[in-house]
mmCIF file of C-alpha atoms in Angstrom:
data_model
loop_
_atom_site.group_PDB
_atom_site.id
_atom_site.type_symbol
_atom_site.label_atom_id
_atom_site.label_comp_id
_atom_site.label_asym_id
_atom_site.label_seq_id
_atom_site.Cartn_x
_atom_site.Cartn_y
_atom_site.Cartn_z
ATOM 1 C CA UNK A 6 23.677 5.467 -32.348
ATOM 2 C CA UNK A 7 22.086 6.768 -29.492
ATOM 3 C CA UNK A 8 18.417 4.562 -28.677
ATOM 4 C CA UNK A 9 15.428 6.303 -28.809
ATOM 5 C CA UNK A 10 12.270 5.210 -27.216
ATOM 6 C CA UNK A 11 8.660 5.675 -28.507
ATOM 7 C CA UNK A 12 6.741 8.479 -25.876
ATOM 8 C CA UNK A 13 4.432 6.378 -23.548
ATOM 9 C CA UNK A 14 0.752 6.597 -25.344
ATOM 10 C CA UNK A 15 -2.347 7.294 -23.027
ATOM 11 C CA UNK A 16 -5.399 6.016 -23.504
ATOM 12 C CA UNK A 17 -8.050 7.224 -21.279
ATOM 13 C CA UNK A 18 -12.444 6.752 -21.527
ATOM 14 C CA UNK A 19 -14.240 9.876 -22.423
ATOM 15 C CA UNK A 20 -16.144 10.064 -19.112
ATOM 16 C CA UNK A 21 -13.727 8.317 -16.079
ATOM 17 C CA UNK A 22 -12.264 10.727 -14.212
ATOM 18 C CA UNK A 23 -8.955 8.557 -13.085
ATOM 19 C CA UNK A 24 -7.236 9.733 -9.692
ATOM 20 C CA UNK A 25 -3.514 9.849 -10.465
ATOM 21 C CA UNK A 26 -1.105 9.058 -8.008
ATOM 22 C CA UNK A 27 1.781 11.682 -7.619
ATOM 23 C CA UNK A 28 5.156 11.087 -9.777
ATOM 24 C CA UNK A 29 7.247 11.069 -7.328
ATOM 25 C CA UNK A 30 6.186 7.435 -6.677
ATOM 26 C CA UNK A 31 7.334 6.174 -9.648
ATOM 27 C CA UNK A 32 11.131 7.413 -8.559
ATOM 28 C CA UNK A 33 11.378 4.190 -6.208
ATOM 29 C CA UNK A 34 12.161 0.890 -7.483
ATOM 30 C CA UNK A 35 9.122 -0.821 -6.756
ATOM 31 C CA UNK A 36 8.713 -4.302 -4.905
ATOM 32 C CA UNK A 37 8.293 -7.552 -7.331
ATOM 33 C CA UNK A 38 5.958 -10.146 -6.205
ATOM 34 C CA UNK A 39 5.761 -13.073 -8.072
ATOM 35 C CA UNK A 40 6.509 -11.139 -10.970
ATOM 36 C CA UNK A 41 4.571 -8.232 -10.604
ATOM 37 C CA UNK A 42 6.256 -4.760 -9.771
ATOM 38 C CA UNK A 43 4.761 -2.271 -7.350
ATOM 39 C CA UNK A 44 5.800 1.076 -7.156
ATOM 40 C CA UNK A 45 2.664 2.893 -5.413
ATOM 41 C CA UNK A 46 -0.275 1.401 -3.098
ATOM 42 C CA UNK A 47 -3.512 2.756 -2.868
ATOM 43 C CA UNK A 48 -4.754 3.655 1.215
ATOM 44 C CA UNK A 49 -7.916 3.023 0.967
ATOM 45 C CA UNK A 50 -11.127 0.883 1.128
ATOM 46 C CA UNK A 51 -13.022 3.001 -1.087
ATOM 47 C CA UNK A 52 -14.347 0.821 -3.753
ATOM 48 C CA UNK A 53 -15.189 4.322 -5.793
ATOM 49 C CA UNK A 54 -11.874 5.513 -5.550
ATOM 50 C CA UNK A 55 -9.719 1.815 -6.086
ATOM 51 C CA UNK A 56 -12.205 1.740 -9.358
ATOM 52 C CA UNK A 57 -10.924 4.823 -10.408
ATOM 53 C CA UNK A 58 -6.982 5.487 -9.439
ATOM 54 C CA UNK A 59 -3.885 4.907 -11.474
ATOM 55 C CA UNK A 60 -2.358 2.733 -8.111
ATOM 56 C CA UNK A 61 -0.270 -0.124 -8.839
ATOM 57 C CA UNK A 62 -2.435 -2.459 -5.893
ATOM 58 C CA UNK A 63 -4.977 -1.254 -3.081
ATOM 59 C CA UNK A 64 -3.198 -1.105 0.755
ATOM 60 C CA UNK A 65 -6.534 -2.298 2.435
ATOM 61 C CA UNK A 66 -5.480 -1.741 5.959
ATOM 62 C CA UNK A 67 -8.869 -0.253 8.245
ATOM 63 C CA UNK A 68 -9.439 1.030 12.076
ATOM 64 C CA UNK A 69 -11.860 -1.880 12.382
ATOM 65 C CA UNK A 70 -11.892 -5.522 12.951
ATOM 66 C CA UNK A 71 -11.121 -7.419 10.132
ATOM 67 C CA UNK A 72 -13.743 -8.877 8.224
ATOM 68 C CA UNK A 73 -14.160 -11.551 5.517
ATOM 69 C CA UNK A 74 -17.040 -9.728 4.177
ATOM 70 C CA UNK A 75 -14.662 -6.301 3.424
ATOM 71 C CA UNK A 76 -11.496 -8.107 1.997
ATOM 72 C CA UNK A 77 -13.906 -10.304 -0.431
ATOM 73 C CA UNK A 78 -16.123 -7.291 -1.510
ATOM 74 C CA UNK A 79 -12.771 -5.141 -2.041
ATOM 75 C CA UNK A 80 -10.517 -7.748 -4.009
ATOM 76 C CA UNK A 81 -13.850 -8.648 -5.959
ATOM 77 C CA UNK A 82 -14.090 -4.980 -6.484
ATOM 78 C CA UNK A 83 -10.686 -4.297 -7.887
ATOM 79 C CA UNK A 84 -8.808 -4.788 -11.060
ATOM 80 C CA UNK A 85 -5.788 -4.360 -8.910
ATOM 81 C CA UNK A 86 -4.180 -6.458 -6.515
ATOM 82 C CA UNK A 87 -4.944 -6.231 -3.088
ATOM 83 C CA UNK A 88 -2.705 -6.118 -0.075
ATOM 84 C CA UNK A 89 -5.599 -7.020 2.755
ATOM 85 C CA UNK A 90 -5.110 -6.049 6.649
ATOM 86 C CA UNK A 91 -5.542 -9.297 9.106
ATOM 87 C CA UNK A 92 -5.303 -7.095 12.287
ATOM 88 C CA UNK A 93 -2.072 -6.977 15.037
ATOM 89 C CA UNK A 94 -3.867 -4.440 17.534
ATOM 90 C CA UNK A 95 -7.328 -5.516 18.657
ATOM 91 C CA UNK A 96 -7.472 -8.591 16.721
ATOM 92 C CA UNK A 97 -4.432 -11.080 17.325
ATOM 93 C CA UNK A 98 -4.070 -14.518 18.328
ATOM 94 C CA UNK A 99 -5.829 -17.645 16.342
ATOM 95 C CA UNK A 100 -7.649 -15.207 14.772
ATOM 96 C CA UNK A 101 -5.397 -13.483 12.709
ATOM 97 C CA UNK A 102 -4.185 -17.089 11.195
ATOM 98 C CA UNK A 103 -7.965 -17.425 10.237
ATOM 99 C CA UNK A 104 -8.216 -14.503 8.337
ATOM 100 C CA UNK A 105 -4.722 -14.645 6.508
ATOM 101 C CA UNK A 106 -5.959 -18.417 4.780
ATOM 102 C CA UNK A 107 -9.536 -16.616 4.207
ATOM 103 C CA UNK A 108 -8.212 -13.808 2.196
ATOM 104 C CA UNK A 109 -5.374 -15.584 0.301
ATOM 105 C CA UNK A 110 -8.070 -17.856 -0.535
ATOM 106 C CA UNK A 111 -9.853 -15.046 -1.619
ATOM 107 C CA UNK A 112 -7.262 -13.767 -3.834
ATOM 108 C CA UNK A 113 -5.712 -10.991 -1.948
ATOM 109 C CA UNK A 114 -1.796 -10.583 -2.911
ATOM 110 C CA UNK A 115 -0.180 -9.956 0.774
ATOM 111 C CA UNK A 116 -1.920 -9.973 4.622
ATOM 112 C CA UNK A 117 -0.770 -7.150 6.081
ATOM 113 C CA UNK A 118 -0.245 -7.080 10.772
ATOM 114 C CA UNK A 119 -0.273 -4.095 12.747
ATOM 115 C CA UNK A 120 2.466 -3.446 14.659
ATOM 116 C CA UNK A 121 1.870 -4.460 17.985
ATOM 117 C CA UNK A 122 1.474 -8.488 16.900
ATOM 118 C CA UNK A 123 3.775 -10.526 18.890
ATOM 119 C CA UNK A 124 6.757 -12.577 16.824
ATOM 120 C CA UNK A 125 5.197 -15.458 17.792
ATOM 121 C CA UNK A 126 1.598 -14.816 16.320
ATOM 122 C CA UNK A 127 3.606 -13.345 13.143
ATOM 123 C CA UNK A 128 5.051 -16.657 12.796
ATOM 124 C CA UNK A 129 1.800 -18.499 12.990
ATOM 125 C CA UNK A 130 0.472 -16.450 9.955
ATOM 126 C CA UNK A 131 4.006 -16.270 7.784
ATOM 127 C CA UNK A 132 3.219 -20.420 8.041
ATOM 128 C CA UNK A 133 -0.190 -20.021 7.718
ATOM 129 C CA UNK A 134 -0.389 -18.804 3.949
ATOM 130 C CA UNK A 135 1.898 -18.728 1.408
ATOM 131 C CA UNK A 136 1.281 -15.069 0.340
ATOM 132 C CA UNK A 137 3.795 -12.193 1.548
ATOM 133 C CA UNK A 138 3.246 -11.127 5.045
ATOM 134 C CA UNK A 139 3.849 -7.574 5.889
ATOM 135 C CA UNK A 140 4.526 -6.630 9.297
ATOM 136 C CA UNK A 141 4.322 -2.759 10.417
ATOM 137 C CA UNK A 142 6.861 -0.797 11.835
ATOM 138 C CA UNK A 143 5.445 2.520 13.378
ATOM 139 C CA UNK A 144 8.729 3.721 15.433
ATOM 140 C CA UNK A 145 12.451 3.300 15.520
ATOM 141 C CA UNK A 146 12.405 1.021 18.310
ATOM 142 C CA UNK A 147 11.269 -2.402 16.358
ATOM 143 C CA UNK A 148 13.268 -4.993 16.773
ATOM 144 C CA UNK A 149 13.482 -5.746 12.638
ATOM 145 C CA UNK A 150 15.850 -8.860 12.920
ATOM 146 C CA UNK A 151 13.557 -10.861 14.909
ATOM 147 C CA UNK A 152 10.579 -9.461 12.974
ATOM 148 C CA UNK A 153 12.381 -11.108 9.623
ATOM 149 C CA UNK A 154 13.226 -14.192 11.648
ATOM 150 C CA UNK A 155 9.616 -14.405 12.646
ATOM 151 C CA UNK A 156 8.919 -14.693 8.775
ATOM 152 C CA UNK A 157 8.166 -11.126 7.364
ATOM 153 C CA UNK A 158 8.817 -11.165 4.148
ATOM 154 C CA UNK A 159 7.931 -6.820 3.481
ATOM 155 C CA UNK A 160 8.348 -4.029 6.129
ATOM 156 C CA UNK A 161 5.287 -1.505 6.259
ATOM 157 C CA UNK A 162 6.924 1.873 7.750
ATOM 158 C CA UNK A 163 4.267 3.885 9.046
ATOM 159 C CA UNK A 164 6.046 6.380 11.517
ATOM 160 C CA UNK A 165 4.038 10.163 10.709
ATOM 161 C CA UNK A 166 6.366 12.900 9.874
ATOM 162 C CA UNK A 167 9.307 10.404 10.952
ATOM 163 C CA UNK A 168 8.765 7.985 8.223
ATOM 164 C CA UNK A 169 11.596 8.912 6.043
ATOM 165 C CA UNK A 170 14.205 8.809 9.174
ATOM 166 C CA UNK A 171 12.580 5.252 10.367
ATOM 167 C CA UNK A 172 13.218 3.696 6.901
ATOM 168 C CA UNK A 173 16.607 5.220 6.495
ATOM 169 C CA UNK A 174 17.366 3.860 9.400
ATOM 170 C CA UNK A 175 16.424 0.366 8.605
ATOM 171 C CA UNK A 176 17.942 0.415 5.304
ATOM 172 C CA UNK A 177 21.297 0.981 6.805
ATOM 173 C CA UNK A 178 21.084 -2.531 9.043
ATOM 174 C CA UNK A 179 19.493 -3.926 6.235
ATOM 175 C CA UNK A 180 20.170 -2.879 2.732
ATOM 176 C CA UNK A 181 18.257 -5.281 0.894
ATOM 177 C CA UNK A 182 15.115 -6.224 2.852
ATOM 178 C CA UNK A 183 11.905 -4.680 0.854
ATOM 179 C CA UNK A 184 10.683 -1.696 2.176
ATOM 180 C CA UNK A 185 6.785 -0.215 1.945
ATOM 181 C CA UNK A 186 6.616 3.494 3.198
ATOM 182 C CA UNK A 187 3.734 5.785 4.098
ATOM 183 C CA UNK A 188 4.397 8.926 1.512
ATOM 184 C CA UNK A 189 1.412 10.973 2.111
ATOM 185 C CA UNK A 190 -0.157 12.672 -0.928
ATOM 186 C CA UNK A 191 2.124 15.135 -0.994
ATOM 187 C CA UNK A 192 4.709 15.207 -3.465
ATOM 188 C CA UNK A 193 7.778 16.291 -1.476
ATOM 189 C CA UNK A 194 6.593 14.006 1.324
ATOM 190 C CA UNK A 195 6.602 11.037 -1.530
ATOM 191 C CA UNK A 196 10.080 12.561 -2.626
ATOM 192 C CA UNK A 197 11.794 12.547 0.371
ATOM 193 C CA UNK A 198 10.989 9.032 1.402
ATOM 194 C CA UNK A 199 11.943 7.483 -1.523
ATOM 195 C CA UNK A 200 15.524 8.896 -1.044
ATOM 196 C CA UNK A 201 15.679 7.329 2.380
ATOM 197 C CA UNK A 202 15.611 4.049 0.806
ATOM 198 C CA UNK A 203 11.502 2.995 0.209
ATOM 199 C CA UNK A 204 11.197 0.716 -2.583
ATOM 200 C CA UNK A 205 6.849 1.075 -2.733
ATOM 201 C CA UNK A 206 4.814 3.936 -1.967
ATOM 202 C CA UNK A 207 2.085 3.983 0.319
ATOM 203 C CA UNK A 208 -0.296 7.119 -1.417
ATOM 204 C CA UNK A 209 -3.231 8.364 0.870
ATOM 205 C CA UNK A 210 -5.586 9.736 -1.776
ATOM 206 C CA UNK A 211 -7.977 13.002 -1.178
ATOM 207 C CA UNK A 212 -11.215 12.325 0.735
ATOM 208 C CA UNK A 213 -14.174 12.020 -1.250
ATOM 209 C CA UNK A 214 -15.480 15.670 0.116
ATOM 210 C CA UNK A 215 -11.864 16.976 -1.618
ATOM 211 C CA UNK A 216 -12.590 15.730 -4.753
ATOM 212 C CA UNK A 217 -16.118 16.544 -5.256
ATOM 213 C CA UNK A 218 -15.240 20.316 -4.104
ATOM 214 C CA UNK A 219 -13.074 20.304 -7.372
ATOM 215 C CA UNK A 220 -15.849 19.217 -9.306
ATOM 216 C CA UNK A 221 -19.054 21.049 -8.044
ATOM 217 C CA UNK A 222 -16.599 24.470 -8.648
ATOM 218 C CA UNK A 223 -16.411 23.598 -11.956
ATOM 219 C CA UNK A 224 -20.050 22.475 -12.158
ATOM 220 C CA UNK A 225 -21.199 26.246 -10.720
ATOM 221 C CA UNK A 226 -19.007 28.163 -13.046
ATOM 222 C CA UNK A 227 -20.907 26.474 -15.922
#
């Protein structure tokens, strides 16, 4: 007797307007930690927009220096988990260690480093917490053995328009280390990264100006 399964009900408010991440990232497999599964990641430190998308956690990662402040008033801020950025570029060093304990401490799921963070300084933080550390690979050229060694536990591809050819790549030397990749908002962007091997979806939502076009067009035609 072939199994039949009940249609997935919706149940949505009346007056949130819920940003919906594309399909396509629901096609990967997801990354499980400790026991949750994430298929899609948020980019962005927009409280407005993490209160109102669909995401499976927030990617907090920001062109500033990290703060205690941000990371607390984001993972405060979400119903989500977070995934918070510790630096790797500007910030490095003693510092970086700092802020990992602060914002596992504050509840934050994963510290994510930029990628030009030495293997030594990633060690110091994968020792530092006991949270996943994500280390991120923007080119083809990372070394990813002695990024593992150094105690990555998650790869964060971030390579532009090469994304999908950096990850393939990667899961060809290494078939079962967990992959997060950069997908864009577009769907065959999403599409084709997942078939190079991501398991998680990094989704870069429309800016605010975007979205409230779409609604003040509506708005004028009433």
């Amino acid at each position: 007797m072939e199994e039949k399964r009940a249609p997935i009900p919706y149940v949505d408010s009346s007056l949130r307007h819920i940003l919906r991440v594309p399909k396509e990232c629901y096609d990967c497999s997801g990354i499980v930690v400790n026991g949750r599964r994430v298929k899609s990641l948020l980019f962005s430190t927009d409280i407005a927009l993490i209160r109102n998308c669909d995401a499976d956690a927030v990617f907090a990662v920001y062109p500033f220096t990290p703060q205690q402040a941000i990371s607390n008033a984001l993972i405060n801020a979400s119903y989500v988990p977070v995934f918070c950025g510790i630096g790797g570029g500007t910030t490095k060093g003693i510092r970086t260690v700092t802020q990992a304990r602060d914002v596992e401490a504050q509840g934050a799921m994963g510290v994510v480093l930029n990628a030009p963070i030495s293997d030594l300084n990633l060690l110091a933080v994968s020792r530092a917490v006991d949270i996943p550390v994500i280390i991120t690979v923007a080119n083809d050229r990372t070394d990813i053995a002695a990024r593992l060694k150094a105690g990555a536990n998650i790869l964060n591809v971030a390579a532009g328009a090469k994304t999908p050819d950096v990850v393939a790549k990667i899961r060809a030397g290494f078939p079962d280390v967990p992959i997060i990749a950069s997908g864009g908002n577009q769907p065959e962007a999403i599409r084709r990264t997942v078939q190079a091997g991501a398991n998680t979806i990094t989704y870069t939502p429309p800016s605010t100006k975007e979205l409230f076009s779409e609604m003040m067009a509506k708005y004028r035609e009433m």
